[in-house]
């Protein structure tokens, strides 16, 4: 460890080209740390934009009847909230973590394709600028749901081509980011870091990047078909011309199901870094974690039709998709039990990153179980398009993906800023988030089982009480996130962080100084050193 | 590893990944014909024959199947469209006739297309249309009313558990679909 730090210091001392000053540093940046920071800030901004839309939705649903917004605008809010949270908040946050941490974790000086890295970031603000501008267009923002099912989505007003174009741009950005991640991981690892010695976060990102390359082009194809159906006289999805609207659902969910694993696999990776650190043990079953993640990735391609059990399907199809879906519980269970086994008899402490990770393990499992309930085809006919589905995917995405991102941000923040964040504020943020996220989403299970349909701005009075509870929770969760902003604003006031930051930390990223200098690992380190630093 | 070697390795890996990206974009479009073949083989999505087929079967008079007709006019299409009989009871293997009536509600000439769908899915391939107004698009003069024939046979191989078949037609104004494009 000491030699690596000395090397890093020596490299830094000879390094006289620091960042350029002013806006050019960011606009023309090819530095993985700067681009990672931009990704993370962008995703936080989008998190608040999408969150504001969620506040509109929950305010409208607080009591029965229509109170604040027109139903059309409500539909726009649900559609835009989903698109922004999926493509603008969760995915860029993980790309940001990948940019910052992958080169540090594998001992590479930067990402393999730094200029493409710059492009893949700067396309995003353009894509979301276009998407958000549709709010001001005649006919309003897209309101047909983020799944963009035809023929409904073809009734979107002037916003339609802008929606398609922005989805194309998001796809291009993701694909460029993925190519960069794969090339970096495959070609730029430290000399004696073999594939199976890579940290779990790097592994999960490698798998995620391949998933992205496999499915984002399929989404691009599907939305291109929507575009040509609308403007160029094709009939891919128009029944009158011989097409089939149900085919869109098949193509969309062929993308859509791997997409949900794209949003959770890096979260598994982050948690697999944090739990060993604060348990002061090695990750239990590292290799089985790798195989489990690969299994999940493979299975994600053969389960898509469980999103559309109600469209009418032969019995054999229903059975196949039901059992294939349930099979995913096996590798996911391997991961959950490995995390528990990592903690078993560990010397555990409960700093904010660990708290978020523990909540992740527990609450993600709740979301996983409700997913298994939805996988039961005969039951799904009842649950389909109800609030039970909303509760399910919010449990896996909010206390799942978002909590993992928060955990990662707290875990690596001292490495980024060089100072310890305010631990009390962090813990307050954790407890407020955890309590309110459950107040928000747990009652939605009951609403769904009682039959409340999703995506409707009004509801029958029998659903009133649980909806009010859920809305109070949502406002509370939204406000709690301001505490995270407070943590970030005060991040540099804390005591100076050591290189190692956490007592139980292990891996190459903890061998460089805190804050990580602008250039790191200009000469490759020995992976052995990182392993020794743990043992 | 020197930087030249690194660059060429990066370039070749990027090349492979770009090829994979392009292939998956193509795969998205390849799903369109694949889906058609899949639906025709399995009856997935309630798809039935849209071209005439000849069938000769011995009628199975011991079995009765209820055939229900459902008609829908696609949004804003200016037509009235109804089945003359809401349902009929049929024997498998015997040929039956049904008529549907449609009226153009406008002064202008219109072209319409009926698109069929059969439920349950297991019955789709066993509901055989010999002659159907849905095989071709239908032309209507202003305010014209037309009786349109359907000639069908239920295949005796229909699974035992099916006792009711629902035939659903959606009536599309193809001219407005075209102008919408």
XYZ file of C-alpha atoms in Angstrom:
716
model
C 0.000 0.000 0.000
C 2.687 2.473 0.993
C 4.560 1.980 -2.275
C 1.408 2.572 -4.301
C 0.727 5.796 -2.460
C 4.314 6.851 -2.900
C 4.039 6.065 -6.613
C 0.845 8.037 -6.873
C 2.424 10.987 -5.082
C 5.497 10.810 -7.263
C 3.359 10.739 -10.389
C 1.377 13.681 -9.095
C 4.470 15.719 -8.344
C 5.654 15.465 -11.934
C 2.248 16.276 -13.226
C 2.120 19.946 -14.136
C -1.019 20.027 -16.292
C -3.915 20.464 -13.879
C -7.446 21.216 -14.995
C -8.053 24.249 -17.202
C -9.916 27.066 -15.538
C -13.493 28.177 -15.955
C -16.311 26.597 -17.985
C -13.882 24.974 -20.440
C -12.759 22.580 -17.729
C -16.261 21.099 -17.735
C -17.444 21.596 -21.305
C -14.344 20.064 -22.880
C -13.486 17.718 -20.041
C -11.972 14.342 -20.816
C -11.097 13.590 -17.188
C -13.040 10.654 -15.782
C -13.363 12.276 -12.364
C -14.746 15.561 -13.726
C -17.137 13.731 -16.034
C -18.203 11.469 -13.175
C -18.920 14.533 -11.056
C -20.967 16.088 -13.854
C -22.976 12.883 -14.300
C -23.704 12.755 -10.559
C -24.748 16.404 -10.341
C -26.895 16.041 -13.465
C -28.599 13.004 -12.016
C -29.246 14.788 -8.716
C -30.857 17.695 -10.578
C -33.011 15.267 -12.556
C -33.873 13.453 -9.298
C -35.360 16.696 -8.003
C -37.122 17.510 -11.302
C -38.668 14.035 -11.443
C -39.356 14.257 -7.721
C -41.241 17.534 -8.174
C -43.440 15.728 -10.703
C -44.032 12.959 -8.164
C -45.140 15.661 -5.712
C -47.711 16.872 -8.263
C -48.972 13.298 -8.663
C -49.203 12.619 -4.919
C -50.826 16.006 -4.199
C -53.516 15.290 -6.757
C -54.061 11.825 -5.287
C -54.101 12.931 -1.632
C -57.887 13.057 -1.568
C -60.546 11.722 -3.989
C -61.789 13.983 -6.750
C -59.883 16.358 -8.999
C -58.241 19.244 -7.177
C -55.055 20.715 -8.596
C -54.359 19.636 -12.154
C -56.180 18.609 -15.309
C -56.292 14.870 -15.949
C -54.247 15.327 -19.154
C -51.510 17.107 -17.222
C -51.641 14.394 -14.555
C -51.013 11.830 -17.288
C -48.077 13.902 -18.532
C -46.706 13.968 -15.004
C -46.770 10.165 -14.596
C -45.178 9.720 -18.019
C -42.484 12.358 -17.553
C -41.766 11.330 -13.951
C -40.974 7.799 -15.120
C -38.873 8.824 -18.129
C -36.870 11.330 -16.087
C -36.295 9.044 -13.100
C -35.313 6.030 -15.231
C -33.176 7.678 -17.899
C -32.254 10.945 -16.173
C -31.732 10.108 -12.513
C -30.975 6.426 -11.870
C -29.011 5.517 -14.998
C -26.763 8.625 -15.124
C -26.084 8.287 -11.393
C -24.686 4.799 -11.928
C -22.718 5.978 -14.975
C -21.331 8.764 -12.796
C -20.241 6.295 -10.115
C -18.745 4.095 -12.862
C -16.792 7.010 -14.307
C -15.410 8.031 -10.962
C -14.724 4.645 -9.460
C -13.998 2.058 -12.174
C -10.616 3.529 -13.215
C -9.680 3.927 -9.541
C -10.781 0.396 -8.702
C -8.922 -1.316 -11.531
C -5.854 0.935 -11.423
C -6.372 2.646 -14.791
C -5.263 6.263 -15.415
C -8.618 7.217 -16.987
C -11.468 5.761 -19.037
C -10.320 4.149 -22.284
C -12.136 6.595 -24.574
C -12.067 9.975 -22.812
C -13.384 12.078 -25.697
C -16.322 9.761 -26.260
C -16.889 10.013 -22.507
C -17.304 13.763 -22.885
C -19.844 13.243 -25.690
C -21.863 10.658 -23.828
C -22.289 13.065 -20.927
C -23.047 16.237 -22.884
C -25.696 14.532 -25.015
C -27.747 13.996 -21.847
C -28.556 17.618 -20.950
C -29.584 18.119 -24.591
C -31.833 15.035 -24.520
C -33.529 16.097 -21.294
C -33.735 19.720 -22.424
C -35.721 18.468 -25.413
C -37.871 16.190 -23.273
C -38.652 18.905 -20.703
C -39.389 21.450 -23.438
C -42.369 19.310 -24.464
C -44.140 20.555 -21.313
C -44.597 23.877 -23.128
C -45.750 22.469 -26.466
C -49.266 22.499 -27.955
C -50.925 19.237 -26.948
C -48.781 19.026 -23.839
C -45.981 16.705 -22.855
C -46.227 12.990 -23.685
C -49.038 11.492 -21.598
C -49.350 7.943 -22.863
C -47.118 6.395 -20.197
C -43.347 5.913 -20.281
C -43.906 2.578 -22.035
C -45.144 4.530 -25.074
C -47.740 1.951 -26.128
C -49.339 2.608 -29.507
C -51.933 3.548 -30.619
C -52.331 5.838 -27.564
C -48.854 7.377 -27.765
C -49.477 8.275 -31.431
C -52.141 10.693 -30.177
C -49.444 12.808 -28.499
C -49.473 16.351 -29.867
C -46.492 18.262 -31.221
C -44.384 16.647 -28.494
C -44.330 13.260 -30.213
C -41.257 13.598 -32.471
C -39.403 15.377 -29.650
C -40.134 12.455 -27.344
C -38.763 9.995 -29.911
C -35.696 12.125 -30.599
C -34.895 12.519 -26.918
C -35.227 8.746 -26.373
C -32.827 8.223 -29.288
C -30.327 10.616 -27.716
C -30.580 8.931 -24.305
C -29.939 5.606 -26.022
C -26.904 6.905 -27.901
C -25.499 8.342 -24.681
C -26.014 5.047 -22.823
C -24.440 2.990 -25.594
C -21.379 5.242 -25.793
C -21.043 5.107 -22.018
C -21.312 1.313 -22.076
C -18.726 0.871 -24.810
C -16.409 3.048 -22.754
C -16.963 0.998 -19.604
C -16.390 -2.324 -21.378
C -13.217 -1.191 -23.160
C -11.865 0.283 -19.926
C -12.531 -2.859 -17.924
C -11.315 -5.327 -20.541
C -8.180 -3.459 -21.683
C -7.030 -1.240 -18.829
C -6.941 -3.330 -15.681
C -3.796 -3.300 -13.559
C -1.423 -6.024 -14.841
C -2.108 -8.699 -12.253
C -5.814 -8.044 -11.789
C -7.520 -11.004 -13.453
C -11.218 -10.849 -14.257
C -12.256 -12.810 -11.184
C -10.135 -10.570 -8.942
C -12.123 -7.498 -9.990
C -14.243 -5.780 -7.318
C -17.974 -6.571 -7.508
C -18.905 -3.028 -8.538
C -16.670 -3.374 -11.598
C -18.124 -6.788 -12.368
C -21.740 -5.700 -12.124
C -20.988 -2.717 -14.360
C -19.326 -4.935 -16.963
C -22.483 -7.064 -17.109
C -24.724 -3.999 -17.082
C -22.797 -2.438 -19.961
C -23.303 -5.543 -22.090
C -27.022 -5.502 -21.233
C -27.215 -1.864 -22.334
C -25.535 -2.594 -25.653
C -27.885 -5.514 -26.204
C -31.163 -3.730 -25.498
C -30.856 0.034 -26.023
C -30.657 -0.485 -29.822
C -33.854 -2.558 -29.640
C -35.622 0.344 -27.902
C -34.216 2.676 -30.561
C -35.699 0.368 -33.205
C -39.098 0.278 -31.490
C -39.388 4.065 -31.181
C -38.161 4.456 -34.767
C -41.062 2.230 -35.842
C -43.443 4.470 -33.854
C -41.986 7.470 -35.678
C -42.405 5.926 -39.142
C -45.936 4.740 -38.271
C -46.848 8.299 -37.400
C -45.109 10.208 -40.187
C -44.021 7.882 -42.990
C -47.036 5.666 -43.646
C -45.755 2.392 -42.237
C -48.070 0.123 -40.239
C -45.812 -1.712 -37.810
C -48.288 -1.218 -34.993
C -51.452 -0.039 -36.781
C -54.041 -2.810 -37.005
C -55.850 -1.153 -39.926
C -52.731 -1.476 -42.043
C -52.014 -5.057 -41.002
C -49.779 -4.278 -38.031
C -50.234 -5.297 -34.432
C -50.110 -2.920 -31.455
C -49.352 -5.852 -29.141
C -46.098 -6.398 -31.039
C -44.875 -3.052 -29.677
C -45.363 -4.383 -26.167
C -43.254 -7.433 -26.986
C -40.438 -5.355 -28.477
C -40.639 -2.733 -25.742
C -40.455 -5.271 -22.921
C -37.689 -7.186 -24.642
C -35.832 -3.946 -23.924
C -37.734 -3.133 -20.753
C -36.983 -6.146 -18.652
C -33.194 -6.085 -19.108
C -33.549 -2.341 -18.466
C -34.805 -2.969 -14.935
C -31.705 -5.077 -14.271
C -29.578 -2.328 -15.789
C -30.949 -0.180 -12.971
C -30.356 -2.738 -10.210
C -27.143 -4.649 -11.049
C -24.824 -1.667 -10.367
C -26.769 -1.194 -7.125
C -25.869 -4.781 -6.200
C -22.266 -3.852 -6.982
C -22.251 -0.768 -4.750
C -23.774 -2.668 -1.839
C -21.275 -5.507 -2.348
C -18.475 -2.948 -1.807
C -20.000 -1.317 1.256
C -21.204 -4.262 3.347
C -17.729 -5.934 3.534
C -16.134 -2.602 4.527
C -18.403 -2.005 7.496
C -18.501 -5.691 8.458
C -14.686 -5.737 8.362
C -14.760 -8.988 6.451
C -14.234 -10.041 2.878
C -17.278 -10.288 0.629
C -18.705 -13.753 1.163
C -18.778 -15.791 -2.077
C -17.293 -13.229 -4.470
C -17.264 -15.659 -7.406
C -20.791 -16.902 -6.769
C -21.874 -13.244 -6.797
C -20.345 -12.896 -10.269
C -22.129 -15.997 -11.544
C -25.407 -14.917 -9.929
C -25.214 -11.511 -11.619
C -24.487 -13.193 -14.959
C -27.449 -15.538 -14.470
C -29.746 -12.626 -13.697
C -28.531 -10.874 -16.854
C -29.184 -13.945 -18.993
C -32.629 -14.623 -17.504
C -33.633 -10.998 -18.055
C -33.876 -11.731 -21.790
C -36.444 -14.525 -21.505
C -39.021 -13.132 -19.085
C -40.325 -10.023 -20.843
C -43.899 -11.203 -21.402
C -44.644 -11.223 -17.653
C -45.252 -7.484 -18.091
C -48.131 -8.280 -20.420
C -49.800 -11.424 -19.087
C -53.196 -9.857 -19.766
C -52.819 -9.342 -23.531
C -53.929 -12.889 -24.307
C -51.329 -15.599 -24.586
C -51.368 -19.378 -25.038
C -51.205 -21.371 -21.811
C -47.715 -22.679 -22.592
C -46.503 -19.113 -23.031
C -47.993 -18.060 -19.715
C -46.405 -21.006 -17.932
C -43.013 -20.447 -19.550
C -42.846 -16.773 -18.642
C -44.173 -17.430 -15.144
C -41.588 -20.090 -14.292
C -38.711 -18.287 -16.014
C -39.556 -15.195 -13.956
C -39.645 -17.130 -10.708
C -36.296 -18.667 -11.570
C -34.714 -15.212 -11.178
C -35.419 -15.449 -7.457
C -32.672 -18.104 -7.238
C -29.610 -16.040 -8.280
C -31.090 -13.004 -6.503
C -31.423 -15.109 -3.367
C -27.772 -16.139 -3.728
C -26.835 -12.460 -3.612
C -29.049 -11.625 -0.635
C -27.758 -14.577 1.390
C -24.159 -13.740 0.469
C -24.628 -10.241 1.869
C -26.117 -11.659 5.034
C -23.250 -14.157 5.278
C -20.762 -11.305 4.814
C -22.231 -9.585 7.866
C -22.357 -12.824 9.872
C -19.987 -12.493 12.835
C -18.470 -9.380 11.316
C -17.334 -6.450 13.456
C -20.111 -4.247 12.178
C -20.455 -0.484 12.518
C -23.342 1.564 11.226
C -22.129 4.645 9.401
C -24.511 6.219 6.875
C -23.357 4.189 3.821
C -23.852 0.961 5.794
C -27.295 2.072 6.996
C -28.402 2.746 3.432
C -26.959 -0.618 2.341
C -28.743 -2.525 5.094
C -32.012 -0.795 4.242
C -31.317 -1.704 0.625
C -30.968 -5.415 1.418
C -34.126 -5.487 3.506
C -36.399 -3.257 1.435
C -35.208 -4.515 -1.949
C -36.159 -7.999 -0.764
C -39.697 -6.780 -0.052
C -39.831 -5.462 -3.621
C -38.464 -8.780 -4.849
C -41.161 -10.733 -3.055
C -43.974 -8.572 -4.408
C -42.364 -9.201 -7.812
C -42.715 -12.926 -7.227
C -46.384 -12.411 -6.385
C -46.829 -10.532 -9.663
C -45.071 -13.342 -11.523
C -47.873 -15.739 -10.577
C -49.858 -15.464 -13.768
C -53.347 -16.241 -12.382
C -52.834 -13.662 -9.622
C -51.352 -11.129 -12.026
C -54.642 -10.922 -13.904
C -55.978 -9.349 -10.700
C -52.894 -7.220 -9.872
C -52.136 -6.009 -13.402
C -52.099 -2.201 -13.718
C -53.038 -1.669 -10.086
C -51.175 0.195 -7.343
C -49.698 -3.150 -6.292
C -47.485 -2.919 -9.368
C -46.642 0.694 -8.486
C -45.692 -0.373 -4.952
C -43.590 -3.262 -6.308
C -41.439 -1.321 -8.730
C -41.051 1.648 -6.405
C -39.766 -0.695 -3.695
C -37.079 -2.065 -6.008
C -36.229 1.324 -7.484
C -36.379 3.771 -4.564
C -35.170 1.872 -1.477
C -33.449 -0.342 -4.070
C -31.524 1.573 -6.722
C -31.796 5.061 -5.217
C -30.715 3.929 -1.731
C -27.726 2.128 -3.267
C -26.775 5.311 -5.114
C -27.076 7.279 -1.870
C -25.028 4.626 -0.063
C -22.347 4.852 -2.771
C -22.340 8.641 -2.642
C -21.795 8.674 1.147
C -19.231 5.861 0.909
C -17.023 7.543 -1.695
C -17.760 11.193 -0.853
C -14.678 11.519 1.422
C -12.544 10.126 -1.423
C -14.013 12.728 -3.791
C -13.874 15.774 -1.504
C -11.044 14.845 0.848
C -13.225 15.583 3.885
C -15.594 13.545 6.026
C -19.215 14.562 5.473
C -21.440 15.463 8.429
C -22.293 12.043 9.854
C -25.225 13.276 11.981
C -26.814 14.963 8.993
C -26.243 11.801 6.946
C -27.905 9.627 9.553
C -30.823 12.042 9.789
C -31.148 11.855 5.993
C -31.117 8.061 6.192
C -33.753 7.718 8.895
C -36.069 10.323 7.356
C -35.751 8.674 3.934
C -36.298 5.159 5.234
C -39.335 6.017 7.328
C -40.987 8.144 4.662
C -40.256 5.770 1.775
C -42.176 3.063 3.628
C -44.986 5.419 4.601
C -45.251 6.334 0.911
C -45.115 2.965 -0.765
C -46.234 0.361 1.750
C -49.917 1.445 1.774
C -49.875 1.236 -2.030
C -49.706 -2.558 -1.722
C -53.059 -2.509 0.061
C -54.533 -0.069 -2.457
C -53.478 -2.325 -5.313
C -54.813 -5.490 -3.726
C -58.096 -3.654 -3.162
C -58.174 -2.857 -6.875
C -57.110 0.766 -7.274
C -55.923 1.214 -10.879
C -52.684 3.074 -11.584
C -52.255 6.145 -13.825
C -55.704 7.595 -13.003
C -55.970 11.042 -11.337
C -59.148 10.232 -9.394
C -60.311 7.242 -7.376
C -63.219 5.743 -5.543
C -63.674 7.027 -1.956
C -62.933 3.606 -0.454
C -59.248 4.209 -1.306
C -59.113 7.609 0.395
C -57.283 6.931 3.690
C -54.332 4.939 2.370
C -53.848 7.475 -0.422
C -53.629 10.317 2.086
C -51.044 8.376 4.118
C -49.082 7.684 0.940
C -49.174 11.359 -0.088
C -47.973 12.515 3.341
C -45.118 10.024 3.082
C -44.234 11.243 -0.406
C -44.036 14.897 0.656
C -41.904 13.814 3.619
C -39.606 11.758 1.403
C -39.255 14.647 -1.054
C -38.328 17.119 1.691
C -35.911 14.606 3.282
C -33.840 14.646 0.124
C -33.034 18.303 0.793
C -30.985 16.978 3.721
C -28.752 15.264 1.160
C -28.195 18.617 -0.527
C -27.254 20.005 2.887
C -24.768 17.146 3.312
C -23.217 17.967 -0.066
C -23.038 21.701 0.666
C -21.253 21.051 3.961
C -19.168 18.170 2.585
C -15.916 20.118 2.678
C -16.311 21.424 6.227
C -15.644 18.101 7.928
C -12.310 16.794 9.216
C -9.738 15.733 6.671
C -10.229 12.223 5.338
C -7.398 9.702 5.378
C -6.466 7.775 2.231
C -8.173 4.706 3.590
C -11.209 6.752 4.813
C -12.957 3.740 6.422
C -11.272 1.364 8.842
C -12.380 -1.741 6.943
C -12.042 -0.404 3.398
C -10.166 -2.442 0.836
C -9.351 -2.072 -2.850
C -7.218 0.147 -5.056
C -9.394 3.258 -4.767
C -8.328 3.576 -1.106
C -4.598 3.565 -1.965
C -4.729 6.987 -3.640
C -4.833 10.186 -1.572
C -8.111 11.821 -0.483
C -9.245 13.821 -2.362
C -8.210 11.703 -5.324
C -5.782 13.817 -7.368
C -6.791 14.878 -10.860
C -4.541 12.200 -12.328
C -4.176 8.805 -10.661
C -2.445 5.552 -11.592
C -0.373 7.065 -14.393
C 1.771 4.005 -13.747
C -0.231 0.821 -13.150
C -0.339 -0.444 -9.553
C -0.054 -4.059 -8.479
C -3.443 -5.568 -7.669
C -1.674 -7.688 -5.054
C -1.088 -4.501 -3.109
C -4.792 -3.804 -2.934
C -5.512 -7.272 -1.662
C -2.787 -6.972 0.954
C -4.176 -3.648 2.090
C -7.220 -5.580 3.205
C -5.615 -8.660 4.696
C 1.829 -2.427 -22.502
C 2.801 0.471 -24.746
C 0.258 3.033 -25.775
C 0.208 2.105 -29.482
C -0.643 -1.479 -28.683
C -3.269 -0.298 -26.185
C -4.813 1.975 -28.814
C -5.119 -0.760 -31.392
C -6.635 -3.143 -28.838
C -9.129 -0.479 -27.802
C -9.993 0.221 -31.425
C -10.696 -3.411 -32.225
C -12.852 -3.882 -29.108
C -14.805 -0.706 -29.897
C -15.302 -2.052 -33.420
C -16.725 -5.307 -32.108
C -19.043 -3.500 -29.707
C -20.294 -1.193 -32.473
C -21.044 -4.232 -34.632
C -22.975 -5.728 -31.695
C -24.909 -2.465 -31.328
C -25.804 -2.415 -35.033
C -26.776 -6.086 -34.924
C -29.113 -5.509 -31.986
C -30.685 -2.515 -33.786
C -31.309 -4.857 -36.710
C -32.620 -7.527 -34.360
C -35.303 -5.086 -33.146
C -36.608 -4.870 -36.716
C -36.150 -8.593 -37.306
C -38.614 -9.143 -34.456
C -41.376 -7.822 -36.751
C -41.381 -10.742 -39.261
C -40.447 -13.174 -36.483
C -43.497 -12.077 -34.510
C -45.753 -12.578 -37.530
C -44.498 -16.119 -38.057
C -44.819 -16.831 -34.348
C -48.417 -15.562 -34.254
C -49.428 -17.506 -37.335
C -48.063 -20.741 -35.917
C -49.412 -20.362 -32.388
C -52.492 -18.191 -32.838
C -50.842 -15.846 -30.336
C -52.759 -12.607 -29.969
C -55.978 -14.250 -31.229
C -54.846 -14.011 -34.819
C -56.992 -15.886 -37.363
C -56.726 -16.449 -41.077
C -57.163 -13.319 -43.175
C -57.251 -15.144 -46.502
C -59.715 -17.741 -47.739
C -58.985 -21.392 -47.032
C -60.862 -24.454 -48.246
C -61.919 -26.941 -45.594
C -63.811 -30.185 -45.861
C -64.801 -31.718 -42.574
C -67.488 -34.128 -41.416
C -69.900 -32.237 -39.119
C -69.850 -33.310 -35.491
C -73.539 -32.958 -34.612
C -73.053 -34.193 -31.057
C -71.163 -31.080 -30.032
C -72.486 -27.514 -29.761
C -70.332 -24.439 -29.705
C -71.563 -20.945 -29.029
C -70.052 -18.339 -31.357
C -70.373 -14.728 -30.212
C -69.835 -11.695 -32.417
C -68.419 -8.467 -31.056
C -68.054 -5.359 -33.185
C -66.056 -2.234 -32.455
C -65.574 0.896 -34.500
C -62.085 2.334 -34.106
C -61.970 5.764 -32.474
C -63.697 8.530 -34.454
C -64.304 6.339 -37.533
C -67.637 7.584 -38.973
C -69.322 4.211 -39.311
C -72.108 2.215 -37.787
C -71.071 -1.417 -37.650
C -73.012 -4.296 -36.119
C -73.511 -8.027 -36.329
C -77.032 -8.948 -37.455
C -77.039 -11.759 -34.900
C -75.195 -11.342 -31.608
C -74.448 -15.040 -31.300
C -75.202 -18.388 -32.858
C -74.919 -22.019 -31.796
C -72.960 -24.152 -34.219
C -71.754 -27.710 -34.737
C -68.046 -28.191 -35.444
C -67.301 -29.204 -39.025
C -70.466 -27.618 -40.446
C -70.438 -24.454 -42.524
C -72.381 -21.384 -41.323
C -73.235 -17.937 -42.615
C -73.484 -14.718 -40.684
C -74.021 -11.184 -41.890
C -72.746 -7.889 -40.582
C -74.137 -4.496 -41.521
C -72.120 -1.318 -41.808
C -73.194 2.197 -42.755
C -71.088 5.153 -43.807
C -72.290 8.058 -41.664
C -70.789 10.759 -43.903
C -71.605 12.227 -47.313
C -68.178 11.273 -48.641
C -66.857 8.048 -50.110
C -65.039 5.944 -47.550
C -62.823 2.896 -47.471
C -62.961 0.667 -44.407
C -61.139 -2.398 -43.215
C -62.348 -4.855 -40.602
C -59.637 -6.565 -38.531
C -60.622 -9.842 -36.828
C -59.462 -11.335 -33.555
C -60.561 -14.537 -31.869
C -60.760 -15.371 -28.173
C -59.845 -17.651 -26.475
C -56.431 -17.893 -28.049
C -56.651 -21.693 -28.190
C -59.634 -21.370 -30.533
C -57.976 -18.937 -32.936
C -56.495 -21.495 -35.309
C -59.664 -23.630 -35.205
C -62.018 -20.853 -36.277
C -61.712 -20.992 -40.050
C -63.206 -18.273 -42.227
C -64.087 -19.520 -45.734
C -65.290 -16.146 -46.956
C -65.090 -12.897 -45.051
C -65.613 -9.198 -45.674
C -62.431 -8.764 -43.677
C -60.330 -10.347 -46.422
C -60.593 -7.143 -48.454
C -61.089 -3.497 -47.739
C -64.672 -2.357 -48.198
C -65.654 0.690 -50.234
C -68.610 2.802 -49.218
C -70.327 5.612 -51.114
C -71.682 8.534 -49.048
C -74.363 7.265 -46.612
C -74.222 3.796 -48.142
C -75.365 0.871 -46.013
C -73.986 -2.556 -46.803
C -74.652 -6.092 -45.627
C -71.397 -8.011 -45.488
C -71.149 -11.790 -45.416
C -69.082 -14.114 -43.288
C -68.862 -17.822 -44.036
C -67.093 -19.941 -41.438
C -66.504 -23.387 -40.124
C -65.336 -24.436 -36.666
C -62.686 -27.112 -36.910
C -63.715 -30.298 -35.015
C -60.166 -30.395 -33.576
C -61.175 -27.508 -31.307
C -59.959 -28.365 -27.760
C -62.664 -29.986 -25.630
C -62.691 -27.320 -22.954
C -63.717 -24.579 -25.385
C -67.484 -24.179 -25.518
C -67.666 -20.510 -26.492
C -65.724 -18.656 -29.176
C -65.770 -14.876 -29.442
C -65.062 -13.326 -32.828
C -64.208 -9.679 -32.554
C -64.058 -7.203 -35.451
C -62.617 -3.740 -35.261
C -63.693 -1.468 -38.096
C -61.062 0.987 -39.279
C -61.460 3.993 -41.553
C -58.370 3.294 -43.652
C -58.515 6.654 -45.408
C -58.205 8.505 -42.110
C -55.398 6.195 -41.008
C -53.595 7.092 -44.230
C -54.120 10.849 -43.820
C -53.096 10.616 -40.189
C -49.815 9.293 -41.491
